[in-house]
PDB file of C-alpha atoms in Angstrom:
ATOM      1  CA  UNK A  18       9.673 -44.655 -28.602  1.00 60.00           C
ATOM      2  CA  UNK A  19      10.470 -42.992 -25.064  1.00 79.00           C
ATOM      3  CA  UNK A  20      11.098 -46.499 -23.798  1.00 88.00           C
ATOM      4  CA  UNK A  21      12.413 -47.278 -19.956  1.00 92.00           C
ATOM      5  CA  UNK A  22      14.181 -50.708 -18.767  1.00 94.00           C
ATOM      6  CA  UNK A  23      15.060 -51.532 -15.198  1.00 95.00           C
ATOM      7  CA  UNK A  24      16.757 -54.931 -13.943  1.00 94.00           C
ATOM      8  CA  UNK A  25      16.134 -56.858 -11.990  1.00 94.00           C
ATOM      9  CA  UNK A  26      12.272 -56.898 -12.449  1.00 92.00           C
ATOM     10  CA  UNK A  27      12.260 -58.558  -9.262  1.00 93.00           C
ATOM     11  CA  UNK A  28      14.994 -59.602  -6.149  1.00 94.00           C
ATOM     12  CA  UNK A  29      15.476 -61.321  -2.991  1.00 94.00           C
ATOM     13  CA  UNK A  30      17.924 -60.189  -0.911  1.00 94.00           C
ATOM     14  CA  UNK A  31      19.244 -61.509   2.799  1.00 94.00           C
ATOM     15  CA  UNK A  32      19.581 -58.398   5.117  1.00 95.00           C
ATOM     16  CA  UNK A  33      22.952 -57.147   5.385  1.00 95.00           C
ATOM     17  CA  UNK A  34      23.609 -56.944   1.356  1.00 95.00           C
ATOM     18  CA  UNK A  35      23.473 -54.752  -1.044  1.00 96.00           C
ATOM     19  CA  UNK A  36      21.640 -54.255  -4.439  1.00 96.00           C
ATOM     20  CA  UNK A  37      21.814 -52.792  -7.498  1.00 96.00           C
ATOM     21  CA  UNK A  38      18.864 -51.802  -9.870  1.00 96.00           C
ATOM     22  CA  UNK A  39      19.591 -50.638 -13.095  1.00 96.00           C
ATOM     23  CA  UNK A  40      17.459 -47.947 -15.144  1.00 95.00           C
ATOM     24  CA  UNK A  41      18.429 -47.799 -18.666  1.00 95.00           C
ATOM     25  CA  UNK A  42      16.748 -45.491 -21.651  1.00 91.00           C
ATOM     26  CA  UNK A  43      16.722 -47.988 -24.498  1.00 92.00           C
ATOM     27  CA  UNK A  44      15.619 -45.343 -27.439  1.00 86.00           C
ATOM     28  CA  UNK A  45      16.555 -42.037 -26.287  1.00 85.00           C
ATOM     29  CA  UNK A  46      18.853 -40.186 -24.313  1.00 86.00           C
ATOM     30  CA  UNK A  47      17.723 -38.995 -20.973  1.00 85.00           C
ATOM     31  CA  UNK A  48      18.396 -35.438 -19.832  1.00 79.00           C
ATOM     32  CA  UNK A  49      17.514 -36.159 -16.357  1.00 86.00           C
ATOM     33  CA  UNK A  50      16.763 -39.827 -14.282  1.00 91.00           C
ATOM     34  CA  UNK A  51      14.622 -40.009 -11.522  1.00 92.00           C
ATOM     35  CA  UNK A  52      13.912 -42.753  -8.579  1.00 95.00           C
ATOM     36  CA  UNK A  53      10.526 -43.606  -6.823  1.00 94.00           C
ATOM     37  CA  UNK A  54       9.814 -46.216  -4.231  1.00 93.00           C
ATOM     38  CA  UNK A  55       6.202 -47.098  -3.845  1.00 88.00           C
ATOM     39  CA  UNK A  56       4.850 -48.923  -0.735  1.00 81.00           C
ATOM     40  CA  UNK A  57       1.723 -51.346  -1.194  1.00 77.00           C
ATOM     41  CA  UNK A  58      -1.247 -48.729  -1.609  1.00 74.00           C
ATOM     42  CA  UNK A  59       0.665 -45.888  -1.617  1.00 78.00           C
ATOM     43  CA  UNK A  60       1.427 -43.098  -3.963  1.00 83.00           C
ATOM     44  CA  UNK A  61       5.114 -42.659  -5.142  1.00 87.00           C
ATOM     45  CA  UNK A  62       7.685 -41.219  -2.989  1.00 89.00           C
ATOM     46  CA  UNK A  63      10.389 -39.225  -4.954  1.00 90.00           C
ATOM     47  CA  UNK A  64      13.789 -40.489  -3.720  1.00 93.00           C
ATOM     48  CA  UNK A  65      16.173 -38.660  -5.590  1.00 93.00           C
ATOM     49  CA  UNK A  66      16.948 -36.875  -8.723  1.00 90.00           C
ATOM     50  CA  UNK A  67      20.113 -37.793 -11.065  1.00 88.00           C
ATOM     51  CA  UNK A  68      21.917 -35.480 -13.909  1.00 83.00           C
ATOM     52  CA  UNK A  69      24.512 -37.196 -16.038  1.00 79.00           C
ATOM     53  CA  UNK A  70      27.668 -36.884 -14.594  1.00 78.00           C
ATOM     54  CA  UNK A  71      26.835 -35.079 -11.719  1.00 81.00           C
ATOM     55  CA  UNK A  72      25.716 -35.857  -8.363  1.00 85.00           C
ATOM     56  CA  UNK A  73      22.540 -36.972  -7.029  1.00 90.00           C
ATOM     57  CA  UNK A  74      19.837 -34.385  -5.550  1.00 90.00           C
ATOM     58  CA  UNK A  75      17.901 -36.431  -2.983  1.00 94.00           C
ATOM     59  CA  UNK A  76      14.796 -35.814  -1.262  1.00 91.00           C
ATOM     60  CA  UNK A  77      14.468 -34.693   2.382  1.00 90.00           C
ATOM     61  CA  UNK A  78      14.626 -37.729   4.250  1.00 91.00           C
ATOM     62  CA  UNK A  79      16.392 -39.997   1.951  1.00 93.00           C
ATOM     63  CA  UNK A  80      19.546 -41.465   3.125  1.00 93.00           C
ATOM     64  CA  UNK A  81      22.094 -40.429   0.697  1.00 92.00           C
ATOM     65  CA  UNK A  82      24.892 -43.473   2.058  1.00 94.00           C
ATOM     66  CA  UNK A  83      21.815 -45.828   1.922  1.00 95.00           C
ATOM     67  CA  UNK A  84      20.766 -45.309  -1.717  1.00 96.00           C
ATOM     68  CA  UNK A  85      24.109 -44.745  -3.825  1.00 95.00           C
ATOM     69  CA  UNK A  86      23.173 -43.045  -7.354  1.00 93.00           C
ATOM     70  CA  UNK A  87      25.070 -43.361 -10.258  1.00 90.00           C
ATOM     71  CA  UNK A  88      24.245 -41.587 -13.852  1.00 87.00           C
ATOM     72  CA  UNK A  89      27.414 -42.363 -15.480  1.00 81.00           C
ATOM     73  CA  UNK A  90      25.644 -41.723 -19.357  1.00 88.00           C
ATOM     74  CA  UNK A  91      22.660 -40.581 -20.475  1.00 88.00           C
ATOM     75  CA  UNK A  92      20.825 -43.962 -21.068  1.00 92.00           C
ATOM     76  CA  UNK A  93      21.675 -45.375 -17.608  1.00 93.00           C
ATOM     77  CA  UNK A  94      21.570 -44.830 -13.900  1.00 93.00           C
ATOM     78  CA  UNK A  95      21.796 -46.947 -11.072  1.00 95.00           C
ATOM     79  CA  UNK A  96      20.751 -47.594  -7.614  1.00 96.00           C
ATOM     80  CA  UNK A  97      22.376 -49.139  -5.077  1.00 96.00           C
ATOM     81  CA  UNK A  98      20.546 -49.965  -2.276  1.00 96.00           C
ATOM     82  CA  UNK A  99      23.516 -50.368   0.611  1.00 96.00           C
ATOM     83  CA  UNK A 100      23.098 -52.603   3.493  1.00 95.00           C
ATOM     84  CA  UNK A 101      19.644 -53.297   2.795  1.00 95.00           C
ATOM     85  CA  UNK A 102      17.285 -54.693   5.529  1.00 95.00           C
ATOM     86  CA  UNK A 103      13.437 -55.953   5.631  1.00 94.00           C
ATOM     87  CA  UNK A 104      12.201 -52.198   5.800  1.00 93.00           C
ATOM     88  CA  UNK A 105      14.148 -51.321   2.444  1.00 94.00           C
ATOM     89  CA  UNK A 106      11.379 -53.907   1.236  1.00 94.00           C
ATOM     90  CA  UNK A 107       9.642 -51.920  -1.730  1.00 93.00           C
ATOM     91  CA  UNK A 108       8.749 -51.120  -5.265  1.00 93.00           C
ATOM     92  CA  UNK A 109      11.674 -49.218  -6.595  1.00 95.00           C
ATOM     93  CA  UNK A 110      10.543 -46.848 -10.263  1.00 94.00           C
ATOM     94  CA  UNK A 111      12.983 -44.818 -11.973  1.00 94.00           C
ATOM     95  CA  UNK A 112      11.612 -42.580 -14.394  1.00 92.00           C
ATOM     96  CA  UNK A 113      13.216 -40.605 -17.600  1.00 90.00           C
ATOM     97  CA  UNK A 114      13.009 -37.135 -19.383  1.00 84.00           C
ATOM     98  CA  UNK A 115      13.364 -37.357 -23.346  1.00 72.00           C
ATOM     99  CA  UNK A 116      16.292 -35.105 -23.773  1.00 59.00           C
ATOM    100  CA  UNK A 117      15.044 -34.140 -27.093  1.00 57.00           C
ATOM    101  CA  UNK A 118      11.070 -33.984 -26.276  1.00 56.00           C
ATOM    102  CA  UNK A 119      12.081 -31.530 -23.528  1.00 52.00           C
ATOM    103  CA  UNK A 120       9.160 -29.347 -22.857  1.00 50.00           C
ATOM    104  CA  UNK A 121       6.777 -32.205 -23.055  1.00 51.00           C
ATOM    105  CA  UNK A 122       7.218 -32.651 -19.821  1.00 58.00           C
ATOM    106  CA  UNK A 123       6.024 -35.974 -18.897  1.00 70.00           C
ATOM    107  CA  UNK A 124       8.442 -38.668 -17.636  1.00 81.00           C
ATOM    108  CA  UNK A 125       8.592 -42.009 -19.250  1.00 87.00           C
ATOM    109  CA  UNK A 126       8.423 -44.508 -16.254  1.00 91.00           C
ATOM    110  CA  UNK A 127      10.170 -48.065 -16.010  1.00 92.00           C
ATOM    111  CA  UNK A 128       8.708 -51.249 -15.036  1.00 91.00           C
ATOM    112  CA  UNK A 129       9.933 -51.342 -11.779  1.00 92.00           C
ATOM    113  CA  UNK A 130      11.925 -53.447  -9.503  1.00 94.00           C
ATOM    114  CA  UNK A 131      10.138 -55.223  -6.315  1.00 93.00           C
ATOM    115  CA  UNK A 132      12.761 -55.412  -4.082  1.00 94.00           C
ATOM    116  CA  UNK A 133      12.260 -58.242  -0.784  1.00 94.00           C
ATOM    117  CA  UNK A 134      15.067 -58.067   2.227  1.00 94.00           C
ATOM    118  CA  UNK A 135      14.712 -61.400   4.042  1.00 94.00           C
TER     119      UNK A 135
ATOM    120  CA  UNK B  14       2.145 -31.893   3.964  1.00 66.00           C
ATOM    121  CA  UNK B  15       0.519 -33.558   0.227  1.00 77.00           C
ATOM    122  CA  UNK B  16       0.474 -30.807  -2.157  1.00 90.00           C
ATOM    123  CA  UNK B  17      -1.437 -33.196  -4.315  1.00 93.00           C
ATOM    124  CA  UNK B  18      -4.582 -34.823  -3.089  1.00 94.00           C
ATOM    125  CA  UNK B  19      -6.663 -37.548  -4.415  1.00 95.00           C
ATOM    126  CA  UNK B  20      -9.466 -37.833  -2.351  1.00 92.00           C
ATOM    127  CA  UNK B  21     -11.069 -40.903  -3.762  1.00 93.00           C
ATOM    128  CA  UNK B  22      -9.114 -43.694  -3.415  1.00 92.00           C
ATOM    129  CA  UNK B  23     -11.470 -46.208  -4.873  1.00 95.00           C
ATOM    130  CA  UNK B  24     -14.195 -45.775  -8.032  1.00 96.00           C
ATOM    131  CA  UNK B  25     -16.278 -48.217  -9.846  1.00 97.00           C
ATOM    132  CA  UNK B  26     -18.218 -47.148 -12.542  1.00 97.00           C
ATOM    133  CA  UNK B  27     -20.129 -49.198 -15.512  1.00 97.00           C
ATOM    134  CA  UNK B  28     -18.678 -50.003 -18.903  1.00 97.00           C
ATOM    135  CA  UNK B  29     -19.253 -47.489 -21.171  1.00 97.00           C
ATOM    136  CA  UNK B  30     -20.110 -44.237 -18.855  1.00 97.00           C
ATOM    137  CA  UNK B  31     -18.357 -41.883 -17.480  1.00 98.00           C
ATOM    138  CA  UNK B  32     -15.458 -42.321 -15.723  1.00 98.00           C
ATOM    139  CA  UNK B  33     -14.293 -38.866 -13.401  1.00 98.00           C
ATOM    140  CA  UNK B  34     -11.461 -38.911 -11.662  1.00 98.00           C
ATOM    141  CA  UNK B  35     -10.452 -35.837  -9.655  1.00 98.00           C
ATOM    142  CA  UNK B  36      -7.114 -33.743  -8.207  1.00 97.00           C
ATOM    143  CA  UNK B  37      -6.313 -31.232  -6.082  1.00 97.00           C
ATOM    144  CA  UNK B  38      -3.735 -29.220  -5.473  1.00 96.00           C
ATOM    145  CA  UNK B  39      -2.324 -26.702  -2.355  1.00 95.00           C
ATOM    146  CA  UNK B  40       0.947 -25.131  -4.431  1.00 91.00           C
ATOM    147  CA  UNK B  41       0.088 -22.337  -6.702  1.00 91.00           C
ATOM    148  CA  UNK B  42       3.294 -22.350  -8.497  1.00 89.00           C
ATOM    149  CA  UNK B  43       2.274 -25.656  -9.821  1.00 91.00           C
ATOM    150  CA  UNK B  44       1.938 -25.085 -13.757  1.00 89.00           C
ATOM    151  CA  UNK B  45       2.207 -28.124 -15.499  1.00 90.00           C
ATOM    152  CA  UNK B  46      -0.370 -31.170 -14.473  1.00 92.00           C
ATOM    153  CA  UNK B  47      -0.154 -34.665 -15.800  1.00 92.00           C
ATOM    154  CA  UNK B  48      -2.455 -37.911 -15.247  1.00 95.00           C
ATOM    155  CA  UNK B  49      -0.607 -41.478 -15.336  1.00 93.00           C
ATOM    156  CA  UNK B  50      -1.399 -44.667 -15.163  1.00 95.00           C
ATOM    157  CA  UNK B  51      -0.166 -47.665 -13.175  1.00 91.00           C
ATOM    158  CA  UNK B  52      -1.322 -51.528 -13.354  1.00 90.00           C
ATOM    159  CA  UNK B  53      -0.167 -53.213 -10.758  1.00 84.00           C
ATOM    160  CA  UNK B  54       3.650 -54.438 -10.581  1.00 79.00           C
ATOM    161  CA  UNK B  55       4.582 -52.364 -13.228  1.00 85.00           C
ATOM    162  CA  UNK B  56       5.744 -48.138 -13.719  1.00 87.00           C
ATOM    163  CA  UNK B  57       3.363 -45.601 -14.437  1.00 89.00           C
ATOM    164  CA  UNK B  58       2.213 -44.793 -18.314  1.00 89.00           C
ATOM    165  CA  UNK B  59       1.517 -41.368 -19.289  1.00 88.00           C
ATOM    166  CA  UNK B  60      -1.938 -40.458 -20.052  1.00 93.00           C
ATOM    167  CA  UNK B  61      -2.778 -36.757 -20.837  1.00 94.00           C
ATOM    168  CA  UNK B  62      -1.290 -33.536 -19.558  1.00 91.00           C
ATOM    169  CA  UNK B  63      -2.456 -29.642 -19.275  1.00 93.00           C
ATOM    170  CA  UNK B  64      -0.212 -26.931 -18.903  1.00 91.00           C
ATOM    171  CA  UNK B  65      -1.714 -24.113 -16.553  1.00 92.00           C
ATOM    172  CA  UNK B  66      -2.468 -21.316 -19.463  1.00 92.00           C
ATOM    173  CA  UNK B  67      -5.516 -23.736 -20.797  1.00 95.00           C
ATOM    174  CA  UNK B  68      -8.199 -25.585 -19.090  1.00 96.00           C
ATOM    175  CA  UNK B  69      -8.837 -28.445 -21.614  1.00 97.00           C
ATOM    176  CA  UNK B  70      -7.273 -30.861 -23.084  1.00 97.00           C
ATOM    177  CA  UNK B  71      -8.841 -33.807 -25.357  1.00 97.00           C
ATOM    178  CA  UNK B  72      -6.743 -36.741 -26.356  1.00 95.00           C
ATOM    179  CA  UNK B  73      -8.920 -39.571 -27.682  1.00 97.00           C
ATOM    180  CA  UNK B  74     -11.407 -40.726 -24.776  1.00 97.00           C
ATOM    181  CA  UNK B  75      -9.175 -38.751 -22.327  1.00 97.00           C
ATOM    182  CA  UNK B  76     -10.068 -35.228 -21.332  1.00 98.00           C
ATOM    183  CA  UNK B  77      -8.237 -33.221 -18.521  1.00 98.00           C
ATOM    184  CA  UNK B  78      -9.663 -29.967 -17.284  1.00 98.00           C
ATOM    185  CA  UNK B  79      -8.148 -27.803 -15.060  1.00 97.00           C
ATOM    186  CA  UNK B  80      -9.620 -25.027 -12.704  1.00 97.00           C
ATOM    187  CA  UNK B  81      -6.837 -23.003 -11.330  1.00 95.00           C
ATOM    188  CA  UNK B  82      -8.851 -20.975  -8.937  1.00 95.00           C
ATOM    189  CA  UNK B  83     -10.389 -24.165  -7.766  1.00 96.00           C
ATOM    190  CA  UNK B  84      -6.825 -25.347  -7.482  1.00 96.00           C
ATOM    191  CA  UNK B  85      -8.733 -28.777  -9.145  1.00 97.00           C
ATOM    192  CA  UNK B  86      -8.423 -30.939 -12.436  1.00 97.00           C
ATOM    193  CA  UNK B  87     -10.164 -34.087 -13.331  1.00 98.00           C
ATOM    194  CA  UNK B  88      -9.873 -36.986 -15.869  1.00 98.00           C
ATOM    195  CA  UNK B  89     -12.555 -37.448 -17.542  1.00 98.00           C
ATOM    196  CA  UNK B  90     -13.122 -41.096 -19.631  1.00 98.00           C
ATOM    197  CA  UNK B  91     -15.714 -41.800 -21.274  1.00 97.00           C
ATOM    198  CA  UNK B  92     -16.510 -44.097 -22.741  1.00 97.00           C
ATOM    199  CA  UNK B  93     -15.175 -46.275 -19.798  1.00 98.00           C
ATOM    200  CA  UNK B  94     -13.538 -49.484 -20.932  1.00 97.00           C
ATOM    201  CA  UNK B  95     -12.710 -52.823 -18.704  1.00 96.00           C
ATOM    202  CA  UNK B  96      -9.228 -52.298 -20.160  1.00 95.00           C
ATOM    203  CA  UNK B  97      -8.974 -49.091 -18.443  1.00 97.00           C
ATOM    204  CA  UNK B  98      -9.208 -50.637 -14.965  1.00 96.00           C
ATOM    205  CA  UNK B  99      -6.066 -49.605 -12.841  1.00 96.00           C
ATOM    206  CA  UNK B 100      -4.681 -46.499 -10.671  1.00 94.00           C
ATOM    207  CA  UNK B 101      -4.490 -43.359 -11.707  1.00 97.00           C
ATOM    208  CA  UNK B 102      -2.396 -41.260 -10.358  1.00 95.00           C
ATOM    209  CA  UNK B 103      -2.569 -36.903 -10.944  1.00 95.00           C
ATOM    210  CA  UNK B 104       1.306 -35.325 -10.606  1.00 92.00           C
ATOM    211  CA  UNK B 105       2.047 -31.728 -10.695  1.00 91.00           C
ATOM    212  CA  UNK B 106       5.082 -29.854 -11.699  1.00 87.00           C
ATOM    213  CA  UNK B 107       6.372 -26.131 -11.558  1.00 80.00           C
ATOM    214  CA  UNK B 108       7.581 -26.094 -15.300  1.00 64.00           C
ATOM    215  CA  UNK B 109       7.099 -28.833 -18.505  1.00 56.00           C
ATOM    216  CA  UNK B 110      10.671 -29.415 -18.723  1.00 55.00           C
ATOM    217  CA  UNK B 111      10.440 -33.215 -16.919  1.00 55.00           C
ATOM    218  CA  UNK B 112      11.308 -31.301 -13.586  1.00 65.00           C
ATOM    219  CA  UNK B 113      10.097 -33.062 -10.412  1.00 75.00           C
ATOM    220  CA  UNK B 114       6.728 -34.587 -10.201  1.00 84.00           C
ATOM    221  CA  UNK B 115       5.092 -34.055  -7.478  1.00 87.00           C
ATOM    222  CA  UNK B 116       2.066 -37.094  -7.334  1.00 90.00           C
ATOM    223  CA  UNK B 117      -1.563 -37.555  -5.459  1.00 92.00           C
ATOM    224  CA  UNK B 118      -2.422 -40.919  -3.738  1.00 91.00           C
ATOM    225  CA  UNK B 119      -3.604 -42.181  -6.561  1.00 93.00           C
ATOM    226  CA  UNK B 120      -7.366 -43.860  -7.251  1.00 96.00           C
ATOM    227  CA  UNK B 121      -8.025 -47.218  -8.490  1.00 95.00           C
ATOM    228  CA  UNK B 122     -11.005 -47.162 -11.301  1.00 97.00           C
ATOM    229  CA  UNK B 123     -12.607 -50.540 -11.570  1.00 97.00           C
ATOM    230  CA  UNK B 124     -14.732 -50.478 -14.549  1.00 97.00           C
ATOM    231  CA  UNK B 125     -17.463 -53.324 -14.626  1.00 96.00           C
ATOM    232  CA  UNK B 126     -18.328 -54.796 -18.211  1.00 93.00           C
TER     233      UNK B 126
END
């Protein structure tokens, strides 16, 4: 159980548009959804922090406008990456907490999403 | 300002010894420690965990200890597999509830058959 989906696994983009990844939690329901961007060799960078039905908590330094969150249940969230350009090149995670295992604490991570603005 | 360190980005160690990986961390309200792991292109897989009121756990081939006055856990493996090549990555949180995870740098174990 405790599994994560994201699509796309992978997309190419032209600078100037805008994406959406999708996180889904296929066999549970996910108190809280969260979404990391890794660069090459790096650790991950917490982005922001989603609640169903309520608004985003992001991280200092992450451009609210930029990265649009949406948790409209609690099996999906999305992220819309706004006007993207070549530096919004990255691996994009989103990670889930088991609503029911709460006090396990560990989040169940997606596959990612390797995102490439030409 | 990393509140999680890994200082060893790199290890290689021979199939079947001992594989160590170590953490530190600067935040003393930290209280709940986890250990993931990450092949490349894909999301992290939970490994192990410790809360802060014990300084073992044992899962399998997996061991975390924790030293709180140290502000320092390790992984322990053993015995090391090929399979278990990849990055590891330590993360920290203030409470088990899935709060925020706060991760280190990450090191990439290379285990040699």
């Amino acid at each position: 159980g405790a599994v994560v989906s994201q699509h796309p696994s992978w997309v190419i983009c032209k600078s100037g548009t805008s994406v959406k990844i999708e996180c889904r939690s296929l066999d549970f329901q996910a108190t809280t959804m969260f979404w990391y961007r890794q660069f090459p060799k790096q650790s991950l960078m917490l982005m922001a922090t989603s609640n169903e039905g309520s608004k985003a908590t992001y991280e200092q330094g992450v451009e609210k406008d930029k990265f649009l969150i949406n948790h409209a249940s609690l099996t999906l969230s999305t992220l819309t990456v706004t006007s993207a350009h070549p530096e919004d090149s990255s691996f994009y995670i989103c990670s889930a907490t088991n609503r029911r295992d709460r006090g396990q604490g560990e989040q169940f991570f997606g596959p990612g999403t390797r995102l490439t603005v030409l | 300002d990393q509140q999680v360190k890994q200082n060893s980005p790199s290890l290689s160690v021979q199939e079947g010894r001992i594989s160590i990986l170590n953490c530190d961390y600067t935040n003393s309200m930290f209280d709940y420690f986890l250990w993931y792991k990450k092949y490349p292109a894909e999301g992290p897989t939970f490994l192990i965990s410790i809360s802060s009121i014990k300084d073992k756990n044992e899962d399998g081939r997996f061991t975390v200890f924790l030293n709180k006055s140290a502000k320092h856990l390790s992984l322990h493996i053993v015995p090391s597999q090929p399979g278990d090549s990849a990055v590891y990555f330590c993360a920290a949180s203030y409470n088990n509830a899935g709060n925020m995870l706060t991760f280190g740098g990450g090191t990439r174990l290379m285990v040699k058959p």
